[in-house]
Coordinates of C-alpha atoms in Angstrom, one line a residue:
E1 CA 10.8 -5.5 6.6
G2 CA 12.6 -8.4 5.0
A3 CA 16.2 -7.8 4.2
L4 CA 16.1 -4.0 4.7
H5 CA 17.3 -4.3 8.3
L6 CA 20.5 -6.0 7.1
L7 CA 21.6 -3.0 5.2
P8 CA 24.0 -0.4 6.7
G9 CA 22.3 2.6 8.3
H10 CA 25.1 5.0 7.4
A11 CA 24.7 4.7 3.6
Q12 CA 22.6 6.8 1.3
Y13 CA 20.1 4.9 -0.8
A14 CA 18.4 5.5 -4.2
F15 CA 15.1 3.5 -4.2
C16 CA 13.6 2.6 -7.5
A17 CA 11.4 0.0 -9.1
A18 CA 11.8 -2.1 -12.2
Q19 CA 9.4 -1.3 -15.0
I20 CA 7.3 -4.4 -14.5
P21 CA 3.7 -4.6 -13.2
R22 CA 4.4 -6.5 -10.0
A23 CA 7.2 -4.2 -8.8
M24 CA 6.8 -2.5 -5.5
P25 CA 6.5 1.3 -6.0
S26 CA 9.7 3.1 -5.1
V27 CA 7.9 5.5 -2.7
E28 CA 6.6 2.5 -0.8
L29 CA 10.0 0.9 -0.7
A30 CA 11.6 4.2 0.5
E31 CA 8.9 4.4 3.3
R32 CA 9.6 0.9 4.4
A33 CA 13.3 1.5 4.4
A34 CA 12.8 4.7 6.5
G35 CA 10.9 2.6 9.0
V36 CA 14.1 0.6 9.7
G37 CA 16.3 3.7 9.8
L38 CA 17.6 3.8 6.2
N39 CA 18.1 7.2 4.5
G40 CA 17.4 7.6 0.9
Q41 CA 15.2 9.0 -1.9
A42 CA 12.7 7.4 -4.2
F43 CA 13.1 7.7 -7.9
A44 CA 10.7 7.1 -10.7
S45 CA 13.0 4.8 -12.7
V46 CA 16.1 2.8 -12.4
A47 CA 17.8 5.2 -14.9
A48 CA 16.9 8.2 -12.7
A49 CA 18.3 6.5 -9.6
M50 CA 21.5 5.6 -11.4
E51 CA 21.9 9.1 -12.8
A52 CA 21.4 10.6 -9.3
S53 CA 23.8 8.1 -7.7
V54 CA 26.5 8.7 -10.2
A55 CA 26.1 12.5 -9.9
Q56 CA 26.4 12.4 -6.1
A57 CA 29.2 9.8 -5.9
Q58 CA 32.6 11.0 -4.9
E59 CA 35.9 9.5 -6.3
R60 CA 36.2 6.6 -3.9
D61 CA 32.5 5.9 -3.4
V62 CA 31.0 2.6 -4.4
I63 CA 27.6 2.3 -6.0
A64 CA 26.1 -1.1 -5.2
V65 CA 22.9 -2.1 -7.0
L66 CA 20.6 -4.5 -5.1
G67 CA 17.4 -6.0 -6.3
S68 CA 16.0 -8.4 -8.8
V69 CA 17.4 -9.4 -12.2
F70 CA 14.9 -7.0 -13.7
I71 CA 16.7 -4.1 -11.9
A72 CA 20.0 -5.5 -13.0
G73 CA 18.8 -5.6 -16.6
E74 CA 17.7 -2.0 -16.5
V75 CA 21.0 -1.0 -15.0
L76 CA 22.9 -2.8 -17.8
A77 CA 20.7 -1.1 -20.4
W78 CA 21.3 2.3 -18.7
S79 CA 25.0 1.7 -18.7
A80 CA 25.1 0.6 -22.3
A81 CA 23.2 3.8 -23.4
R82 CA 25.6 6.2 -21.6

Protein backbone atom coordinates (compact mmCIF):
# COMPACT_ATOMS: atom_id res chain seq x y z
CA GLU A 1 0.00 0.00 0.00
CA GLY A 2 2.46 2.61 -1.12
CA ALA A 3 4.40 4.28 1.66
CA LEU A 4 2.20 3.00 4.50
CA HIS A 5 4.45 0.00 5.10
CA LEU A 6 7.33 2.42 5.87
CA LEU A 7 5.57 3.91 8.90
CA PRO A 8 6.27 2.59 12.42
CA GLY A 9 3.77 0.02 13.62
CA HIS A 10 3.91 1.05 17.28
CA ALA A 11 2.51 4.56 16.70
CA GLN A 12 -1.09 5.75 16.84
CA TYR A 13 -2.44 7.38 13.68
CA ALA A 14 -5.23 9.88 13.00
CA PHE A 15 -6.32 9.41 9.40
CA CYS A 16 -8.02 12.28 7.62
CA ALA A 17 -8.53 13.68 4.15
CA ALA A 18 -8.04 17.14 2.74
CA GLN A 19 -11.21 18.94 1.72
CA ILE A 20 -10.61 18.49 -2.00
CA PRO A 21 -12.59 16.33 -4.45
CA ARG A 22 -9.80 13.90 -5.30
CA ALA A 23 -8.79 13.11 -1.70
CA MET A 24 -8.98 9.50 -0.59
CA PRO A 25 -11.70 9.14 2.05
CA SER A 26 -10.21 8.85 5.54
CA VAL A 27 -12.08 5.60 6.23
CA GLU A 28 -10.50 4.01 3.15
CA LEU A 29 -7.05 5.24 4.18
CA ALA A 30 -7.54 3.83 7.69
CA GLU A 31 -8.60 0.47 6.22
CA ARG A 32 -5.54 0.35 3.98
CA ALA A 33 -3.31 1.27 6.92
CA ALA A 34 -4.85 -1.47 9.05
CA GLY A 35 -4.03 -3.87 6.23
CA VAL A 36 -0.32 -3.23 6.80
CA GLY A 37 -0.59 -3.36 10.60
CA LEU A 38 -1.02 0.32 11.50
CA ASN A 39 -3.37 1.34 14.31
CA GLY A 40 -5.45 4.45 14.11
CA GLN A 41 -8.79 6.13 13.69
CA ALA A 42 -10.42 7.88 10.75
CA PHE A 43 -11.60 11.47 11.19
CA ALA A 44 -14.02 13.49 9.08
CA SER A 45 -11.64 16.43 8.78
CA VAL A 46 -8.06 17.54 9.29
CA ALA A 47 -9.22 19.80 12.13
CA ALA A 48 -10.96 16.90 13.89
CA ALA A 49 -7.84 14.74 13.53
CA MET A 50 -5.67 17.50 14.95
CA GLU A 51 -8.01 18.18 17.88
CA ALA A 52 -8.04 14.48 18.78
CA SER A 53 -4.27 14.17 18.39
CA VAL A 54 -3.58 17.16 20.62
CA ALA A 55 -6.10 15.96 23.22
CA GLN A 56 -4.49 12.50 23.37
CA ALA A 57 -0.85 13.64 23.28
CA GLN A 58 1.20 13.50 26.41
CA GLU A 59 3.86 16.03 27.37
CA ARG A 60 6.77 14.47 25.45
CA ASP A 61 4.79 13.12 22.48
CA VAL A 62 5.40 14.30 18.95
CA ILE A 63 2.58 14.91 16.50
CA ALA A 64 3.87 14.44 12.96
CA VAL A 65 1.67 15.46 10.06
CA LEU A 66 2.14 13.49 6.85
CA GLY A 67 0.38 14.03 3.57
CA SER A 68 -0.06 16.54 0.81
CA VAL A 69 0.38 20.29 0.78
CA PHE A 70 -3.42 20.44 1.03
CA ILE A 71 -3.24 18.65 4.39
CA ALA A 72 -0.42 20.96 5.49
CA GLY A 73 -2.48 24.00 4.51
CA GLU A 74 -5.46 22.78 6.54
CA VAL A 75 -3.22 22.12 9.55
CA LEU A 76 -1.80 25.64 9.30
CA ALA A 77 -5.31 27.09 9.09
CA TRP A 78 -6.40 25.00 12.09
CA SER A 79 -3.36 26.13 14.07
CA ALA A 80 -3.92 29.80 13.23
CA ALA A 81 -7.56 29.57 14.35
CA ARG A 82 -6.71 28.08 17.77
